[in-house]
Amino acid sequence: MFALSPSQEIVWLHEQMLPGSRAYNFTAVLDLWGALDRDALHAGLAAVLDHHPGLRLELVPSAEGLPGQRVAEGCQPELRHSDFAAEADPEAVFRQLLAAEAEEPLDTERAPLLRWHLVKLAEDHHRLVHVEHHLVHDGHSFAILLRDLFTVYRARVLGESYELATAPSYEDHARSAAGVSRDRALDFWTKELTDAPREVTLPGLARPGTERRHRGGQLRQAIGADLAGRLRERSKTDGHTPFSTLLALLAELLRRHSGHRELVVGTAVGNRPEGFEGTVGMFVNTVPLRLRLDPAAPGTEAVDEVTDVLMRALPYQDLPVQELTRRLGLHTSGADNPLWNVMFSAHDAALPDVQAPGLEVSLYEGFNTGTTRFDLDLVLLPDDRRVVGEKHGAAGMTLVWDYDADLFRESEAVLLSERLLELLRCYLDQPQAPIAELAPAPEAEPAAGPTAEETAAAAPLLDPAAAHDPTALALLAGTERISYGELDRRVTELAERLRAAGVTPGQPVAAVLPRGADSVVALLACLRHGAVYAPLSTEDPAARLGLLLERLSPALVLATRQSALALPAEGVTPALLDGPAFPKAEPTAVLDGAAYLIHTSGSTGVPKPVRVGRAALAGYVAAIAARYGLTSADRVLLFARPSFDVALEEVLPALAAGAALVVPQREVPTGPELVAVLAARGVTVANLPTSYLLAVREDLREALRDGRWTPRLLVLGGERLPARALADLTGATTVLNAYGVTEATVTSTVYEVTAADVAEDGEIPLGTELDGVRMHVLDDMLRPLPAGCVGELVVGGTMVADGYLGLPEPTAARFVTVPALGGARVYRTGDRGYRDLDGRLRFLGRADNQVKLRGHRIELEEIEAAASAELGGRSCAVVLHTDPRTGPRLLGFLEGADRPDQAALHEALARRLPGGLVPASWTAVAAMPTLPGGKPDRAALTRLADRAGDTTAEEPAAPSAFADPGQELIAAAWREVLGHDRFTADSHFFEVGGHSLLAAQLAAYLEPHLGSRPPLRTLFRHAVLADQARALAGGTK
Amino acid sequence: MTAPSAVLEDGHRELVDAFESFIRRELVPLAAELPETADQVPGDLRRYVRKRSAALGFYAGDYPEELGGSDMPFTAVVLLHHAAGRSGCVLAPYALAGSDGPSPLLRNGTPEQVERHLVPLVRGEQTRCLALTEPHAGSDAFRLTTTAVLDGDRWVLNGRKTFVSNAEHAGIALVIAATDLGDGAGPTSGATAFVLPMDQPGLRIGQRYEGMSGEPLFELLLDGVTVGQEAVIGGEEGIGAATALAIDSLSRGRLVVAAMCNGIAEYALRAGVEYAKERRAFGRVIGEYQHVQEHLVTTRAEVESSKLLTLACARLVDEGTESPENAALAKLTASETAVRAVDRSLQVHGATGWVRGHPLEFLYRYVRMTTIIEGTSEVQKVIIARSMGLN
Ligand SMILES: Cc1cc2nc3c(=O)[nH]c(=O)nc-3n(C[C@H](O)[C@H](O)[C@H](O)COP(=O)(O)OP(=O)(O)OC[C@H]3O[C@@H](n4cnc5c(N)ncnc54)[C@H](O)[C@@H]3O)c2cc1C
């Protein structure tokens, strides 16, 4: 008995993880045309089995975990027979048989690990189905097998003698492979893969969050002879192979669909040592190829680069991949390869030129086994159909796409394959063109902007107070009840006071007012008078308000006696709505055409005022009123603070439609308080920030269920919408997800959430554009990408803001004209996303560290800067952490041993920052995890926060502190296989030194204690000690 | 604190718990909509609370199911009013039928009147007002100058009513007018009750009076209001029967007021005790001072007695053996106790309790009406004295 070779080890481990997987069944079909000599065929099969010990290997279970293997003697070929000649549709019956054969497992403990099935389709047409386990198979070996099979066949038919070439045994290889030092290769790969991305995700095509069952789908893509010829020609001219050319184009394809320039793709390589050329056995290894794509470079350079990577890897390609993952400390969860999830390999083992008398033989290989190991596994076959023997005419090529069917639908696999082919065609047409320019996205229709007439007609949209029945209800706030008539009177009065104070149209007027009738009147009066409405938060610290006012330099600062208390004590003379005559307006710039100025947070730490024009606002109001279907029968909740632009979305379209606003009296109502207002005031349309919804959803759900509240629309936005939180809501009302940025007038896209979205529990789409808005997905070269591709979301159309007031640089950076969009002016959101194949936009995340929390766009650096200043320069980092129990919150980390004085720090920061920006808690870390550039590693900190949330015990428990005999047992097993005891009940096996082979040992160690060997799968699924103990020893039978 | 009155609450615990949970979960949160200094509850919120409470079976619970009620015993209704008062929630009183709810007068109405007017009241779909008091007829309620004169088969009403609560929200007005019974005693020989829709021609709201707290009162002017026989409560038999009908229903109304007063007194007591346990003066919590204890202990003794008295009277109502002087005793005791309890608790709170927006400041003004409505304290004493054969 001898050990498995490293290549076999992987195969075995994989099968333990996915019992029942047929991913390692190799199936091929030989078409045999002509008069078949069955005896000769049988003799041939018997002879190859007899001649090649590598075909007679079988596994021997062992007590140490990993099995051994041995060569069985006296093996007989397993040849089955079927006759479909009399069938009405022999091909159909054959397809069934083939599927069944591919699916039927091979017993790895009984040689031979292969079997044949001879099927008669007609008198002169047979098919030989060959099913072989990968433990004994590779492409080259298969060619040897075919060669020998037909050598014997031919000799038998012709009555000649034959001799088969001899070769060293696989056992020799397996034994010698065990002793090789791989340090140099390990060093090479470790360096090569430093900081490499682990996974290529194609969110625009792959269904997110699906459980991976390794169900495979397959697509065979023909590359026509003509195109294949050009590919061969081009590759040859440039000194490449068709494989490396296609690999470069695949990398570009993946860049477009993942949004990342850098990726790792695995490829299968032969690692047959010298001297073993004639040996039958498994000599395949897979290696990672780290590809970095410069999308601006000409296509030919990209291919050069890829060839280079392949060449560099060549000397080190023998390194068994599991050794590499062990060295890199990566754990494999289940069967997933931790280094890559996309494979691309070329099958180019030359087939023997066999001549079987009276037979024409051709080969069809690479069948769908129904399972797959990777998300995408492409194989390039150098021919459309492999002819064993004489070849006729120019050959095409075949790309076999095996894809994870849980991840991709067939249509998506087809789309990807078509896009690859399109890239190939374009590349061959223009090999010198920048690779990013190949196969450009079809041009999007520009957004229909309003005409001059429409803009004129839109004027009442910005002055709705006088546009409705004066007795109709306009606003309900606590005990206040304001009709349109009363509203109009108050707007008229305030507009007159503005005029009297000397405010001229176009001048900014700041409003420091709480949510309520006053803020609505101030907005409408500014719009009527033509002043530029600039709301500021009454909740901001006075110093911040002072700074913002200084930059805005408004003609007047509107406030009430109460809200004026928020203003700095000096330097600002407010115009009191409830006070005597206004002070004289300050002389200030006139901003032509502007409607309002609203601040957004900026990376410099000071928020940026966004200037939005009247035409944009009018178009927006009309678009929202239409999209939400608002009518005078609606009662619309006014929830947002006036300084937050969503307030405009609540107020203006509602009043334009003649609806009534309902203002809750609590700044932030509790769930029961909110529900009470919604129900008692009969609110029909409520727009809530997502994070707030999360806090109050149970109360909303209850009110919807018992019929207390029967809204028409629930609009959510401001942040990512977790589908699960919407359970039971979609059934009771229409739920809309609204997405937008202040820089493009509040909301750009809207999506109606369906029950199916909630059931799928995936990312809720952003939806489609409002009238007048045109969204684009651009790559980092500002080139538009087609549906399914990932890039930055940018907003175009008529509602893009004018820019940041007084900040030309940030304005130029974010508001850009895009040549590839015909010079359209757009706003770059910094959000990553894509348009799905149904045309809906989808959000993936922030491109930078700007995060959204409770509707605020927050620059984490801004908070860090403030905290660091407060702590005298101590290094600190802030992450946005989402705990499923508490929802998203900001968590701070400080370097050093001193525990921070939470309360003091909180208080100090509250003076510097608006409330939403003060982290919920601070944790001291001994050393701040950092990225290569020295910036804090937020991903590591988030994991830290995750773990802190998972366990209540702050300090690691003493090694002996295991809760019960079950944990004690598992701990003893871990100690045994890991060789140390630096773990606790909360430790993760693969984070304290475990890896797949040790897991196999663990299973073996546990067998006598548990009575049966635990499946490896269970150990992988439950990698945390306490969890493992529960699953194994806890009697979960 | 354990209360002796618990003995009499048995059997209704679940109902009271459910009602209190309704107050806590729905009404207290809704009360956040009202500014702390607001005395008046907007009409739409009152309507909402009433309908919601009716849907849950609390509102007008003692009315029979066929009229939209829950058939609960009167003792239960009294306990609910008590709970409403005790909750300190300004919206709680609107969850129960009071002087704007289904009127006992209408229970004696014709089947059409019951269907058309009483049922919507029981369901909380509308409210009513009662126009009895006149500028010159208060305690002496039946010295009416408002007249209803038969003209053919039509009644013509003229006169001036005052201190009518809920007139601005009500859908119907119950108007008591003097009628000539033809017994030779003149045009005011008897009193007859009419039910009029508030938009009845000739009927209009006059002067509005803001009170110390809570709801305003109104003048109701009747100027040639012409109605048919269908407006006479009880039809043919109702002519001249208003006095009898009114006296019939006095006990329930008074006991409901008494229950609410007991609740308010209990709330004030609790607030005082809590405050006394926290507020420090001269190095101690003030609850340790005997003069402060005096306020709270006295209140406790009065509240417990009053509550027992009210509950006992409610049980008599359920047993059909009540007598007017019992209800008078209960109402007198409860309202006077509540006024004192709030006064004392405010005293314990010092300036904190006096400031606008503090619940005690509001209650101090609010509770004051209870010794006037449904018969002044003096009138109750007259009744009690009469029952003792003193006049
Ligand atoms: C909040 C509130 C709501 C009301 N709502 C209504 C309503 O909806 N409809 C309606 O019709 N009326 C209503 N009223 C009026 C109420 O019924 C009368 O106020 C009450 O009957 C007392 O009458 P009066 O105010 O005219 O006082 P008066 O009768 O003038 O009494 C003045 C004083 O003399 C005392 N007094 C009178 N007679 C005697 C006596 N025989 N012996 C000793 N003392 C005596 C009284 O107790 C009192 O202290 C309301 C009153 C209030 C305060």
mmCIF file of N, CA and C in Angstrom, chain A residues 991-1026:
data_model
loop_
_atom_site.group_PDB
_atom_site.id
_atom_site.type_symbol
_atom_site.label_atom_id
_atom_site.label_comp_id
_atom_site.label_asym_id
_atom_site.label_seq_id
_atom_site.Cartn_x
_atom_site.Cartn_y
_atom_site.Cartn_z
ATOM 1 N N GLU A 991 -8.967 28.762 11.735
ATOM 2 C CA GLU A 991 -8.258 29.982 12.100
ATOM 3 C C GLU A 991 -7.234 29.721 13.192
ATOM 4 N N VAL A 992 -7.198 28.512 13.694
ATOM 5 C CA VAL A 992 -6.193 28.207 14.718
ATOM 6 C C VAL A 992 -5.225 27.142 14.195
ATOM 7 N N GLY A 993 -5.109 27.054 12.878
ATOM 8 C CA GLY A 993 -4.098 26.179 12.303
ATOM 9 C C GLY A 993 -4.656 24.953 11.589
ATOM 10 N N GLY A 994 -5.959 24.788 11.634
ATOM 11 C CA GLY A 994 -6.524 23.615 10.977
ATOM 12 C C GLY A 994 -6.541 23.748 9.468
ATOM 13 N N HIS A 995 -6.516 22.646 8.779
ATOM 14 C CA HIS A 995 -6.722 22.637 7.337
ATOM 15 C C HIS A 995 -7.367 21.316 6.971
ATOM 16 N N SER A 996 -7.610 21.114 5.697
ATOM 17 C CA SER A 996 -8.457 19.994 5.317
ATOM 18 C C SER A 996 -7.879 18.633 5.707
ATOM 19 N N LEU A 997 -6.562 18.495 5.595
ATOM 20 C CA LEU A 997 -5.987 17.191 5.944
ATOM 21 C C LEU A 997 -6.093 16.938 7.434
ATOM 22 N N LEU A 998 -5.879 18.020 8.200
ATOM 23 C CA LEU A 998 -6.022 17.865 9.648
ATOM 24 C C LEU A 998 -7.469 17.539 10.001
ATOM 25 N N ALA A 999 -8.377 18.067 9.203
ATOM 26 C CA ALA A 999 -9.790 17.755 9.453
ATOM 27 C C ALA A 999 -10.031 16.264 9.239
ATOM 28 N N ALA A 1000 -9.371 15.709 8.229
ATOM 29 C CA ALA A 1000 -9.497 14.278 7.981
ATOM 30 C C ALA A 1000 -8.947 13.500 9.173
ATOM 31 N N GLN A 1001 -7.834 13.986 9.727
ATOM 32 C CA GLN A 1001 -7.268 13.333 10.907
ATOM 33 C C GLN A 1001 -8.187 13.462 12.107
ATOM 34 N N LEU A 1002 -8.778 14.641 12.200
ATOM 35 C CA LEU A 1002 -9.708 14.892 13.302
ATOM 36 C C LEU A 1002 -10.851 13.871 13.250
ATOM 37 N N ALA A 1003 -11.362 13.683 12.042
ATOM 38 C CA ALA A 1003 -12.457 12.723 11.873
ATOM 39 C C ALA A 1003 -12.009 11.335 12.311
ATOM 40 N N ALA A 1004 -10.765 10.967 11.936
ATOM 41 C CA ALA A 1004 -10.258 9.641 12.285
ATOM 42 C C ALA A 1004 -10.089 9.520 13.798
ATOM 43 N N TYR A 1005 -9.581 10.602 14.412
ATOM 44 C CA TYR A 1005 -9.377 10.581 15.860
ATOM 45 C C TYR A 1005 -10.701 10.391 16.589
ATOM 46 N N LEU A 1006 -11.728 11.054 16.066
ATOM 47 C CA LEU A 1006 -13.023 11.046 16.756
ATOM 48 C C LEU A 1006 -13.780 9.728 16.582
ATOM 49 N N GLU A 1007 -13.431 8.998 15.540
ATOM 50 C CA GLU A 1007 -14.215 7.801 15.199
ATOM 51 C C GLU A 1007 -14.430 6.862 16.390
ATOM 52 N N PRO A 1008 -13.352 6.432 17.079
ATOM 53 C CA PRO A 1008 -13.586 5.490 18.190
ATOM 54 C C PRO A 1008 -14.406 6.119 19.327
ATOM 55 N N HIS A 1009 -14.310 7.451 19.474
ATOM 56 C CA HIS A 1009 -15.040 8.093 20.571
ATOM 57 C C HIS A 1009 -16.522 8.264 20.256
ATOM 58 N N LEU A 1010 -16.799 8.399 18.988
ATOM 59 C CA LEU A 1010 -18.190 8.673 18.600
ATOM 60 C C LEU A 1010 -18.899 7.432 18.086
ATOM 61 N N GLY A 1011 -18.110 6.404 17.822
ATOM 62 C CA GLY A 1011 -18.738 5.183 17.337
ATOM 63 C C GLY A 1011 -18.773 5.111 15.828
ATOM 64 N N SER A 1012 -18.703 6.248 15.168
ATOM 65 C CA SER A 1012 -18.619 6.226 13.707
ATOM 66 C C SER A 1012 -17.796 7.429 13.296
ATOM 67 N N ARG A 1013 -17.245 7.365 12.098
ATOM 68 C CA ARG A 1013 -16.411 8.479 11.673
ATOM 69 C C ARG A 1013 -17.295 9.640 11.222
ATOM 70 N N PRO A 1014 -17.110 10.795 11.828
ATOM 71 C CA PRO A 1014 -17.952 11.918 11.400
ATOM 72 C C PRO A 1014 -17.614 12.328 9.968
ATOM 73 N N PRO A 1015 -18.607 12.642 9.172
ATOM 74 C CA PRO A 1015 -18.313 13.081 7.798
ATOM 75 C C PRO A 1015 -17.497 14.379 7.830
ATOM 76 N N LEU A 1016 -16.541 14.493 6.948
ATOM 77 C CA LEU A 1016 -15.711 15.704 6.895
ATOM 78 C C LEU A 1016 -16.572 16.939 6.700
ATOM 79 N N ARG A 1017 -17.602 16.718 5.920
ATOM 80 C CA ARG A 1017 -18.528 17.808 5.637
ATOM 81 C C ARG A 1017 -19.064 18.449 6.911
ATOM 82 N N THR A 1018 -19.396 17.603 7.879
ATOM 83 C CA THR A 1018 -19.913 18.109 9.146
ATOM 84 C C THR A 1018 -18.845 18.938 9.845
ATOM 85 N N LEU A 1019 -17.610 18.461 9.792
ATOM 86 C CA LEU A 1019 -16.535 19.201 10.448
ATOM 87 C C LEU A 1019 -16.325 20.554 9.787
ATOM 88 N N PHE A 1020 -16.509 20.587 8.477
ATOM 89 C CA PHE A 1020 -16.334 21.861 7.772
ATOM 90 C C PHE A 1020 -17.488 22.805 8.039
ATOM 91 N N ARG A 1021 -18.672 22.244 8.016
ATOM 92 C CA ARG A 1021 -19.859 23.078 8.259
ATOM 93 C C ARG A 1021 -19.853 23.668 9.653
ATOM 94 N N HIS A 1022 -19.350 22.911 10.606
ATOM 95 C CA HIS A 1022 -19.356 23.372 11.998
ATOM 96 C C HIS A 1022 -17.918 23.495 12.443
ATOM 97 N N ALA A 1023 -17.283 24.551 12.004
ATOM 98 C CA ALA A 1023 -15.851 24.679 12.237
ATOM 99 C C ALA A 1023 -15.544 25.308 13.597
ATOM 100 N N VAL A 1024 -16.553 25.881 14.254
ATOM 101 C CA VAL A 1024 -16.325 26.475 15.580
ATOM 102 C C VAL A 1024 -16.495 25.383 16.633
ATOM 103 N N LEU A 1025 -15.568 25.343 17.578
ATOM 104 C CA LEU A 1025 -15.508 24.211 18.502
ATOM 105 C C LEU A 1025 -16.845 23.905 19.172
ATOM 106 N N ALA A 1026 -17.447 24.935 19.749
ATOM 107 C CA ALA A 1026 -18.686 24.697 20.491
ATOM 108 C C ALA A 1026 -19.762 24.127 19.566
#
